[in-house]
Amino acid sequence: MMLETISERCRKVGIRMTGQRRLIIKVLEDSDDHPDVETLFERANKIDNKVSIATVYRTVKILKNAGILEKLEFNDGRSRFEDAVRNHHDHLIDVDSGTVIEFIDEEIEHMQKKIAKKLGYELIGHKLELYGKKNEGNH
Amino acid sequence: MMLETISERCRKVGIRMTGQRRLIIKVLEDSDDHPDVETLFERANKIDNKVSIATVYRTVKILKNAGILEKLEFNDGRSRFEDAVRNHHDHLIDVDSGTVIEFIDEEIEHMQKKIAKKLGYELIGHKLELYGKKNEGNH
DNA sequence: ATAAGTGCAAAGCATTTGCTTTGAA
DNA sequence: TTCAAAGCAAATGCTTTGCACTTAT
């Protein structure tokens, strides 16, 4: 199965493509970490300094509302955004270094649906973050 | 098994008990919803108007750092705090009404530990939020 | 053409902080 | 008595917005 790119999904829902949006989307697609909005802005700005941070904020909000991006909050007061459909995964945050590890566990995904159903709800989204300390061998 | 109250845990870790802190803790213990800091402040203030919102912020931060409270963020820009040990549970948020349902699922708790371990980490905390729409029967 | 997008700087909000006064131990 | 805590208001930091200008369709 071939997933659609962010741009393709934008076109599909009729989001007008401007130079800034194309650039911001490219930065998003090229990032394999979890940049906050400020970082996104810096990366875009390095390529083309005709992008303002207001536009970055506006763009990620539009893409989030269109269901194209997903908003992450790692308890540090800043928002991060990532592709909502490509590589769905949850996050494990190393509380010492801040490193973020992505993982996916089908069993957990399935149980979440089950729990929601049991409570009388249809699951439309979820957020799972694990916070951990590195296991230094077994001493 | 009898769990300790917030005040008892405060005393144990040597947090100085002032009238304001006692009041804020009482409000926390009496709340069975998930008040944000502003709401906490309003409730405390209604009982005794000698409490400032700065103190509420300072108090919840201290209790959080002592591991007594847990910070919740429901994607609305405000922070909420709740007892970290009493009634551990996760949350299902009704995206239409904002209602928050608490639940606990031992199986999911256990799987989270397992996943962290597999990734080389010791789980020290987690955040699980489900977002759902009410199931209106089966039509 | 024209409705939508952008930049800039100002405004908004939740949260934090500096400083003086108050109070717990 | 003495150092931590509180109150107040100013400051901060992330995010949003008003307005004049620009651009995609």
JSON list of N, CA, C and O in Angstrom, two decimals, chain B residues 41-87:
[
{"chain": "B", "resi": 41, "resn": "PHE", "atom": "N", "xyz": [-7.96, 27.93, 41.33]},
{"chain": "B", "resi": 41, "resn": "PHE", "atom": "CA", "xyz": [-7.82, 29.23, 41.97]},
{"chain": "B", "resi": 41, "resn": "PHE", "atom": "C", "xyz": [-9.19, 29.79, 42.36]},
{"chain": "B", "resi": 41, "resn": "PHE", "atom": "O", "xyz": [-9.39, 30.24, 43.48]},
{"chain": "B", "resi": 42, "resn": "GLU", "atom": "N", "xyz": [-10.15, 29.70, 41.45]},
{"chain": "B", "resi": 42, "resn": "GLU", "atom": "CA", "xyz": [-11.49, 30.24, 41.73]},
{"chain": "B", "resi": 42, "resn": "GLU", "atom": "C", "xyz": [-12.14, 29.50, 42.89]},
{"chain": "B", "resi": 42, "resn": "GLU", "atom": "O", "xyz": [-12.75, 30.12, 43.77]},
{"chain": "B", "resi": 43, "resn": "ARG", "atom": "N", "xyz": [-12.01, 28.19, 42.90]},
{"chain": "B", "resi": 43, "resn": "ARG", "atom": "CA", "xyz": [-12.62, 27.41, 43.98]},
{"chain": "B", "resi": 43, "resn": "ARG", "atom": "C", "xyz": [-11.98, 27.73, 45.32]},
{"chain": "B", "resi": 43, "resn": "ARG", "atom": "O", "xyz": [-12.66, 27.83, 46.34]},
{"chain": "B", "resi": 44, "resn": "ALA", "atom": "N", "xyz": [-10.67, 27.85, 45.32]},
{"chain": "B", "resi": 44, "resn": "ALA", "atom": "CA", "xyz": [-9.97, 28.17, 46.57]},
{"chain": "B", "resi": 44, "resn": "ALA", "atom": "C", "xyz": [-10.34, 29.57, 47.02]},
{"chain": "B", "resi": 44, "resn": "ALA", "atom": "O", "xyz": [-10.62, 29.81, 48.19]},
{"chain": "B", "resi": 45, "resn": "ASN", "atom": "N", "xyz": [-10.39, 30.45, 46.06]},
{"chain": "B", "resi": 45, "resn": "ASN", "atom": "CA", "xyz": [-10.67, 31.84, 46.35]},
{"chain": "B", "resi": 45, "resn": "ASN", "atom": "C", "xyz": [-12.06, 32.06, 46.93]},
{"chain": "B", "resi": 45, "resn": "ASN", "atom": "O", "xyz": [-12.28, 32.98, 47.71]},
{"chain": "B", "resi": 46, "resn": "LYS", "atom": "N", "xyz": [-12.98, 31.22, 46.51]},
{"chain": "B", "resi": 46, "resn": "LYS", "atom": "CA", "xyz": [-14.35, 31.34, 47.00]},
{"chain": "B", "resi": 46, "resn": "LYS", "atom": "C", "xyz": [-14.40, 31.03, 48.50]},
{"chain": "B", "resi": 46, "resn": "LYS", "atom": "O", "xyz": [-15.19, 31.57, 49.25]},
{"chain": "B", "resi": 47, "resn": "ILE", "atom": "N", "xyz": [-13.54, 30.12, 48.92]},
{"chain": "B", "resi": 47, "resn": "ILE", "atom": "CA", "xyz": [-13.48, 29.73, 50.34]},
{"chain": "B", "resi": 47, "resn": "ILE", "atom": "C", "xyz": [-12.68, 30.75, 51.14]},
{"chain": "B", "resi": 47, "resn": "ILE", "atom": "O", "xyz": [-13.05, 31.13, 52.23]},
{"chain": "B", "resi": 48, "resn": "ASP", "atom": "N", "xyz": [-11.59, 31.19, 50.58]},
{"chain": "B", "resi": 48, "resn": "ASP", "atom": "CA", "xyz": [-10.74, 32.16, 51.27]},
{"chain": "B", "resi": 48, "resn": "ASP", "atom": "C", "xyz": [-10.05, 33.02, 50.23]},
{"chain": "B", "resi": 48, "resn": "ASP", "atom": "O", "xyz": [-9.18, 32.54, 49.50]},
{"chain": "B", "resi": 49, "resn": "ASN", "atom": "N", "xyz": [-10.43, 34.29, 50.19]},
{"chain": "B", "resi": 49, "resn": "ASN", "atom": "CA", "xyz": [-9.90, 35.13, 49.12]},
{"chain": "B", "resi": 49, "resn": "ASN", "atom": "C", "xyz": [-8.48, 35.65, 49.37]},
{"chain": "B", "resi": 49, "resn": "ASN", "atom": "O", "xyz": [-8.02, 36.54, 48.69]},
{"chain": "B", "resi": 50, "resn": "LYS", "atom": "N", "xyz": [-7.80, 35.06, 50.33]},
{"chain": "B", "resi": 50, "resn": "LYS", "atom": "CA", "xyz": [-6.40, 35.43, 50.55]},
{"chain": "B", "resi": 50, "resn": "LYS", "atom": "C", "xyz": [-5.46, 34.49, 49.80]},
{"chain": "B", "resi": 50, "resn": "LYS", "atom": "O", "xyz": [-4.37, 34.20, 50.26]},
{"chain": "B", "resi": 51, "resn": "VAL", "atom": "N", "xyz": [-5.92, 33.97, 48.67]},
{"chain": "B", "resi": 51, "resn": "VAL", "atom": "CA", "xyz": [-5.06, 33.09, 47.88]},
{"chain": "B", "resi": 51, "resn": "VAL", "atom": "C", "xyz": [-4.89, 33.75, 46.52]},
{"chain": "B", "resi": 51, "resn": "VAL", "atom": "O", "xyz": [-5.85, 34.19, 45.92]},
{"chain": "B", "resi": 52, "resn": "SER", "atom": "N", "xyz": [-3.68, 33.84, 46.05]},
{"chain": "B", "resi": 52, "resn": "SER", "atom": "CA", "xyz": [-3.44, 34.42, 44.73]},
{"chain": "B", "resi": 52, "resn": "SER", "atom": "C", "xyz": [-3.18, 33.30, 43.74]},
{"chain": "B", "resi": 52, "resn": "SER", "atom": "O", "xyz": [-2.79, 32.19, 44.10]},
{"chain": "B", "resi": 53, "resn": "ILE", "atom": "N", "xyz": [-3.39, 33.61, 42.46]},
{"chain": "B", "resi": 53, "resn": "ILE", "atom": "CA", "xyz": [-3.21, 32.57, 41.45]},
{"chain": "B", "resi": 53, "resn": "ILE", "atom": "C", "xyz": [-1.74, 32.19, 41.33]},
{"chain": "B", "resi": 53, "resn": "ILE", "atom": "O", "xyz": [-1.40, 31.05, 40.99]},
{"chain": "B", "resi": 54, "resn": "ALA", "atom": "N", "xyz": [-0.84, 33.13, 41.66]},
{"chain": "B", "resi": 54, "resn": "ALA", "atom": "CA", "xyz": [0.59, 32.81, 41.61]},
{"chain": "B", "resi": 54, "resn": "ALA", "atom": "C", "xyz": [0.90, 31.69, 42.60]},
{"chain": "B", "resi": 54, "resn": "ALA", "atom": "O", "xyz": [1.68, 30.78, 42.31]},
{"chain": "B", "resi": 55, "resn": "THR", "atom": "N", "xyz": [0.26, 31.75, 43.75]},
{"chain": "B", "resi": 55, "resn": "THR", "atom": "CA", "xyz": [0.47, 30.72, 44.76]},
{"chain": "B", "resi": 55, "resn": "THR", "atom": "C", "xyz": [-0.08, 29.38, 44.30]},
{"chain": "B", "resi": 55, "resn": "THR", "atom": "O", "xyz": [0.54, 28.33, 44.54]},
{"chain": "B", "resi": 56, "resn": "VAL", "atom": "N", "xyz": [-1.21, 29.41, 43.61]},
{"chain": "B", "resi": 56, "resn": "VAL", "atom": "CA", "xyz": [-1.76, 28.16, 43.10]},
{"chain": "B", "resi": 56, "resn": "VAL", "atom": "C", "xyz": [-0.76, 27.55, 42.11]},
{"chain": "B", "resi": 56, "resn": "VAL", "atom": "O", "xyz": [-0.43, 26.37, 42.20]},
{"chain": "B", "resi": 57, "resn": "TYR", "atom": "N", "xyz": [-0.25, 28.36, 41.22]},
{"chain": "B", "resi": 57, "resn": "TYR", "atom": "CA", "xyz": [0.74, 27.86, 40.26]},
{"chain": "B", "resi": 57, "resn": "TYR", "atom": "C", "xyz": [1.97, 27.32, 40.99]},
{"chain": "B", "resi": 57, "resn": "TYR", "atom": "O", "xyz": [2.48, 26.25, 40.67]},
{"chain": "B", "resi": 58, "resn": "ARG", "atom": "N", "xyz": [2.45, 28.10, 41.96]},
{"chain": "B", "resi": 58, "resn": "ARG", "atom": "CA", "xyz": [3.65, 27.65, 42.66]},
{"chain": "B", "resi": 58, "resn": "ARG", "atom": "C", "xyz": [3.40, 26.35, 43.41]},
{"chain": "B", "resi": 58, "resn": "ARG", "atom": "O", "xyz": [4.23, 25.44, 43.41]},
{"chain": "B", "resi": 59, "resn": "THR", "atom": "N", "xyz": [2.23, 26.24, 44.01]},
{"chain": "B", "resi": 59, "resn": "THR", "atom": "CA", "xyz": [1.92, 25.05, 44.80]},
{"chain": "B", "resi": 59, "resn": "THR", "atom": "C", "xyz": [1.81, 23.79, 43.94]},
{"chain": "B", "resi": 59, "resn": "THR", "atom": "O", "xyz": [2.41, 22.76, 44.25]},
{"chain": "B", "resi": 60, "resn": "VAL", "atom": "N", "xyz": [1.06, 23.88, 42.85]},
{"chain": "B", "resi": 60, "resn": "VAL", "atom": "CA", "xyz": [0.92, 22.68, 42.03]},
{"chain": "B", "resi": 60, "resn": "VAL", "atom": "C", "xyz": [2.26, 22.27, 41.42]},
{"chain": "B", "resi": 60, "resn": "VAL", "atom": "O", "xyz": [2.54, 21.08, 41.27]},
{"chain": "B", "resi": 61, "resn": "LYS", "atom": "N", "xyz": [3.10, 23.25, 41.13]},
{"chain": "B", "resi": 61, "resn": "LYS", "atom": "CA", "xyz": [4.41, 22.90, 40.59]},
{"chain": "B", "resi": 61, "resn": "LYS", "atom": "C", "xyz": [5.26, 22.15, 41.62]},
{"chain": "B", "resi": 61, "resn": "LYS", "atom": "O", "xyz": [5.90, 21.14, 41.31]},
{"chain": "B", "resi": 62, "resn": "ILE", "atom": "N", "xyz": [5.23, 22.65, 42.85]},
{"chain": "B", "resi": 62, "resn": "ILE", "atom": "CA", "xyz": [5.97, 21.99, 43.92]},
{"chain": "B", "resi": 62, "resn": "ILE", "atom": "C", "xyz": [5.46, 20.57, 44.14]},
{"chain": "B", "resi": 62, "resn": "ILE", "atom": "O", "xyz": [6.24, 19.62, 44.22]},
{"chain": "B", "resi": 63, "resn": "LEU", "atom": "N", "xyz": [4.15, 20.42, 44.18]},
{"chain": "B", "resi": 63, "resn": "LEU", "atom": "CA", "xyz": [3.57, 19.09, 44.41]},
{"chain": "B", "resi": 63, "resn": "LEU", "atom": "C", "xyz": [3.85, 18.16, 43.23]},
{"chain": "B", "resi": 63, "resn": "LEU", "atom": "O", "xyz": [4.03, 16.97, 43.40]},
{"chain": "B", "resi": 64, "resn": "LYS", "atom": "N", "xyz": [3.89, 18.73, 42.05]},
{"chain": "B", "resi": 64, "resn": "LYS", "atom": "CA", "xyz": [4.20, 17.90, 40.89]},
{"chain": "B", "resi": 64, "resn": "LYS", "atom": "C", "xyz": [5.66, 17.44, 40.97]},
{"chain": "B", "resi": 64, "resn": "LYS", "atom": "O", "xyz": [5.95, 16.26, 40.76]},
{"chain": "B", "resi": 65, "resn": "ASN", "atom": "N", "xyz": [6.55, 18.36, 41.28]},
{"chain": "B", "resi": 65, "resn": "ASN", "atom": "CA", "xyz": [7.96, 18.00, 41.36]},
{"chain": "B", "resi": 65, "resn": "ASN", "atom": "C", "xyz": [8.24, 16.99, 42.48]},
{"chain": "B", "resi": 65, "resn": "ASN", "atom": "O", "xyz": [9.20, 16.24, 42.42]},
{"chain": "B", "resi": 66, "resn": "ALA", "atom": "N", "xyz": [7.38, 16.99, 43.50]},
{"chain": "B", "resi": 66, "resn": "ALA", "atom": "CA", "xyz": [7.54, 16.03, 44.59]},
{"chain": "B", "resi": 66, "resn": "ALA", "atom": "C", "xyz": [6.89, 14.70, 44.24]},
{"chain": "B", "resi": 66, "resn": "ALA", "atom": "O", "xyz": [6.89, 13.77, 45.04]},
{"chain": "B", "resi": 67, "resn": "GLY", "atom": "N", "xyz": [6.29, 14.63, 43.04]},
{"chain": "B", "resi": 67, "resn": "GLY", "atom": "CA", "xyz": [5.66, 13.38, 42.63]},
{"chain": "B", "resi": 67, "resn": "GLY", "atom": "C", "xyz": [4.30, 13.16, 43.26]},
{"chain": "B", "resi": 67, "resn": "GLY", "atom": "O", "xyz": [3.75, 12.06, 43.20]},
{"chain": "B", "resi": 68, "resn": "ILE", "atom": "N", "xyz": [3.76, 14.20, 43.87]},
{"chain": "B", "resi": 68, "resn": "ILE", "atom": "CA", "xyz": [2.47, 14.06, 44.57]},
{"chain": "B", "resi": 68, "resn": "ILE", "atom": "C", "xyz": [1.31, 14.32, 43.61]},
{"chain": "B", "resi": 68, "resn": "ILE", "atom": "O", "xyz": [0.28, 13.67, 43.68]},
{"chain": "B", "resi": 69, "resn": "LEU", "atom": "N", "xyz": [1.50, 15.25, 42.71]},
{"chain": "B", "resi": 69, "resn": "LEU", "atom": "CA", "xyz": [0.49, 15.49, 41.68]},
{"chain": "B", "resi": 69, "resn": "LEU", "atom": "C", "xyz": [1.04, 15.13, 40.32]},
{"chain": "B", "resi": 69, "resn": "LEU", "atom": "O", "xyz": [2.24, 15.07, 40.11]},
{"chain": "B", "resi": 70, "resn": "GLU", "atom": "N", "xyz": [0.11, 14.93, 39.42]},
{"chain": "B", "resi": 70, "resn": "GLU", "atom": "CA", "xyz": [0.45, 14.59, 38.04]},
{"chain": "B", "resi": 70, "resn": "GLU", "atom": "C", "xyz": [-0.15, 15.68, 37.17]},
{"chain": "B", "resi": 70, "resn": "GLU", "atom": "O", "xyz": [-1.24, 16.16, 37.42]},
{"chain": "B", "resi": 71, "resn": "LYS", "atom": "N", "xyz": [0.58, 16.05, 36.14]},
{"chain": "B", "resi": 71, "resn": "LYS", "atom": "CA", "xyz": [0.10, 17.11, 35.26]},
{"chain": "B", "resi": 71, "resn": "LYS", "atom": "C", "xyz": [-0.63, 16.51, 34.06]},
{"chain": "B", "resi": 71, "resn": "LYS", "atom": "O", "xyz": [-0.12, 15.60, 33.42]},
{"chain": "B", "resi": 72, "resn": "LEU", "atom": "N", "xyz": [-1.79, 17.06, 33.77]},
{"chain": "B", "resi": 72, "resn": "LEU", "atom": "CA", "xyz": [-2.54, 16.59, 32.60]},
{"chain": "B", "resi": 72, "resn": "LEU", "atom": "C", "xyz": [-2.66, 17.74, 31.61]},
{"chain": "B", "resi": 72, "resn": "LEU", "atom": "O", "xyz": [-2.80, 18.88, 32.00]},
{"chain": "B", "resi": 73, "resn": "GLU", "atom": "N", "xyz": [-2.63, 17.40, 30.33]},
{"chain": "B", "resi": 73, "resn": "GLU", "atom": "CA", "xyz": [-2.85, 18.42, 29.30]},
{"chain": "B", "resi": 73, "resn": "GLU", "atom": "C", "xyz": [-3.83, 17.85, 28.30]},
{"chain": "B", "resi": 73, "resn": "GLU", "atom": "O", "xyz": [-3.51, 16.89, 27.61]},
{"chain": "B", "resi": 74, "resn": "PHE", "atom": "N", "xyz": [-4.99, 18.45, 28.24]},
{"chain": "B", "resi": 74, "resn": "PHE", "atom": "CA", "xyz": [-6.03, 17.92, 27.35]},
{"chain": "B", "resi": 74, "resn": "PHE", "atom": "C", "xyz": [-6.11, 18.67, 26.02]},
{"chain": "B", "resi": 74, "resn": "PHE", "atom": "O", "xyz": [-7.17, 18.79, 25.44]},
{"chain": "B", "resi": 75, "resn": "ASN", "atom": "N", "xyz": [-4.98, 19.17, 25.55]},
{"chain": "B", "resi": 75, "resn": "ASN", "atom": "CA", "xyz": [-4.97, 19.81, 24.24]},
{"chain": "B", "resi": 75, "resn": "ASN", "atom": "C", "xyz": [-5.75, 21.11, 24.19]},
{"chain": "B", "resi": 75, "resn": "ASN", "atom": "O", "xyz": [-6.17, 21.52, 23.11]},
{"chain": "B", "resi": 76, "resn": "ASP", "atom": "N", "xyz": [-5.98, 21.74, 25.30]},
{"chain": "B", "resi": 76, "resn": "ASP", "atom": "CA", "xyz": [-6.71, 23.01, 25.26]},
{"chain": "B", "resi": 76, "resn": "ASP", "atom": "C", "xyz": [-5.88, 24.16, 25.81]},
{"chain": "B", "resi": 76, "resn": "ASP", "atom": "O", "xyz": [-6.39, 25.23, 26.09]},
{"chain": "B", "resi": 77, "resn": "GLY", "atom": "N", "xyz": [-4.59, 23.91, 25.97]},
{"chain": "B", "resi": 77, "resn": "GLY", "atom": "CA", "xyz": [-3.70, 25.00, 26.38]},
{"chain": "B", "resi": 77, "resn": "GLY", "atom": "C", "xyz": [-3.63, 25.26, 27.87]},
{"chain": "B", "resi": 77, "resn": "GLY", "atom": "O", "xyz": [-2.84, 26.07, 28.31]},
{"chain": "B", "resi": 78, "resn": "ARG", "atom": "N", "xyz": [-4.46, 24.59, 28.64]},
{"chain": "B", "resi": 78, "resn": "ARG", "atom": "CA", "xyz": [-4.41, 24.79, 30.08]},
{"chain": "B", "resi": 78, "resn": "ARG", "atom": "C", "xyz": [-3.91, 23.53, 30.77]},
{"chain": "B", "resi": 78, "resn": "ARG", "atom": "O", "xyz": [-4.11, 22.42, 30.27]},
{"chain": "B", "resi": 79, "resn": "SER", "atom": "N", "xyz": [-3.29, 23.69, 31.92]},
{"chain": "B", "resi": 79, "resn": "SER", "atom": "CA", "xyz": [-2.78, 22.55, 32.67]},
{"chain": "B", "resi": 79, "resn": "SER", "atom": "C", "xyz": [-3.76, 22.15, 33.75]},
{"chain": "B", "resi": 79, "resn": "SER", "atom": "O", "xyz": [-4.40, 22.99, 34.36]},
{"chain": "B", "resi": 80, "resn": "ARG", "atom": "N", "xyz": [-3.85, 20.87, 33.95]},
{"chain": "B", "resi": 80, "resn": "ARG", "atom": "CA", "xyz": [-4.68, 20.34, 35.02]},
{"chain": "B", "resi": 80, "resn": "ARG", "atom": "C", "xyz": [-3.80, 19.44, 35.87]},
{"chain": "B", "resi": 80, "resn": "ARG", "atom": "O", "xyz": [-2.83, 18.88, 35.38]},
{"chain": "B", "resi": 81, "resn": "PHE", "atom": "N", "xyz": [-4.15, 19.32, 37.15]},
{"chain": "B", "resi": 81, "resn": "PHE", "atom": "CA", "xyz": [-3.33, 18.50, 38.04]},
{"chain": "B", "resi": 81, "resn": "PHE", "atom": "C", "xyz": [-4.22, 17.57, 38.83]},
{"chain": "B", "resi": 81, "resn": "PHE", "atom": "O", "xyz": [-5.31, 17.95, 39.25]},
{"chain": "B", "resi": 82, "resn": "GLU", "atom": "N", "xyz": [-3.75, 16.37, 39.04]},
{"chain": "B", "resi": 82, "resn": "GLU", "atom": "CA", "xyz": [-4.51, 15.48, 39.90]},
{"chain": "B", "resi": 82, "resn": "GLU", "atom": "C", "xyz": [-3.57, 14.58, 40.68]},
{"chain": "B", "resi": 82, "resn": "GLU", "atom": "O", "xyz": [-2.41, 14.41, 40.34]},
{"chain": "B", "resi": 83, "resn": "ASP", "atom": "N", "xyz": [-4.11, 14.04, 41.75]},
{"chain": "B", "resi": 83, "resn": "ASP", "atom": "CA", "xyz": [-3.37, 13.16, 42.64]},
{"chain": "B", "resi": 83, "resn": "ASP", "atom": "C", "xyz": [-2.64, 12.07, 41.83]},
{"chain": "B", "resi": 83, "resn": "ASP", "atom": "O", "xyz": [-3.25, 11.36, 41.06]},
{"chain": "B", "resi": 84, "resn": "ALA", "atom": "N", "xyz": [-1.34, 11.96, 42.05]},
{"chain": "B", "resi": 84, "resn": "ALA", "atom": "CA", "xyz": [-0.55, 11.05, 41.23]},
{"chain": "B", "resi": 84, "resn": "ALA", "atom": "C", "xyz": [-0.68, 9.59, 41.64]},
{"chain": "B", "resi": 84, "resn": "ALA", "atom": "O", "xyz": [-0.43, 8.70, 40.84]},
{"chain": "B", "resi": 85, "resn": "VAL", "atom": "N", "xyz": [-1.06, 9.34, 42.90]},
{"chain": "B", "resi": 85, "resn": "VAL", "atom": "CA", "xyz": [-1.09, 7.93, 43.32]},
{"chain": "B", "resi": 85, "resn": "VAL", "atom": "C", "xyz": [-2.50, 7.41, 43.58]},
{"chain": "B", "resi": 85, "resn": "VAL", "atom": "O", "xyz": [-2.82, 6.28, 43.25]},
{"chain": "B", "resi": 86, "resn": "ARG", "atom": "N", "xyz": [-3.34, 8.27, 44.16]},
{"chain": "B", "resi": 86, "resn": "ARG", "atom": "CA", "xyz": [-4.71, 7.82, 44.44]},
{"chain": "B", "resi": 86, "resn": "ARG", "atom": "C", "xyz": [-5.45, 7.63, 43.12]},
{"chain": "B", "resi": 86, "resn": "ARG", "atom": "O", "xyz": [-5.36, 8.45, 42.22]},
{"chain": "B", "resi": 87, "resn": "ASN", "atom": "N", "xyz": [-6.17, 6.56, 43.02]},
{"chain": "B", "resi": 87, "resn": "ASN", "atom": "CA", "xyz": [-6.97, 6.31, 41.81]},
{"chain": "B", "resi": 87, "resn": "ASN", "atom": "C", "xyz": [-6.20, 6.52, 40.52]},
{"chain": "B", "resi": 87, "resn": "ASN", "atom": "O", "xyz": [-6.58, 7.35, 39.72]}
]
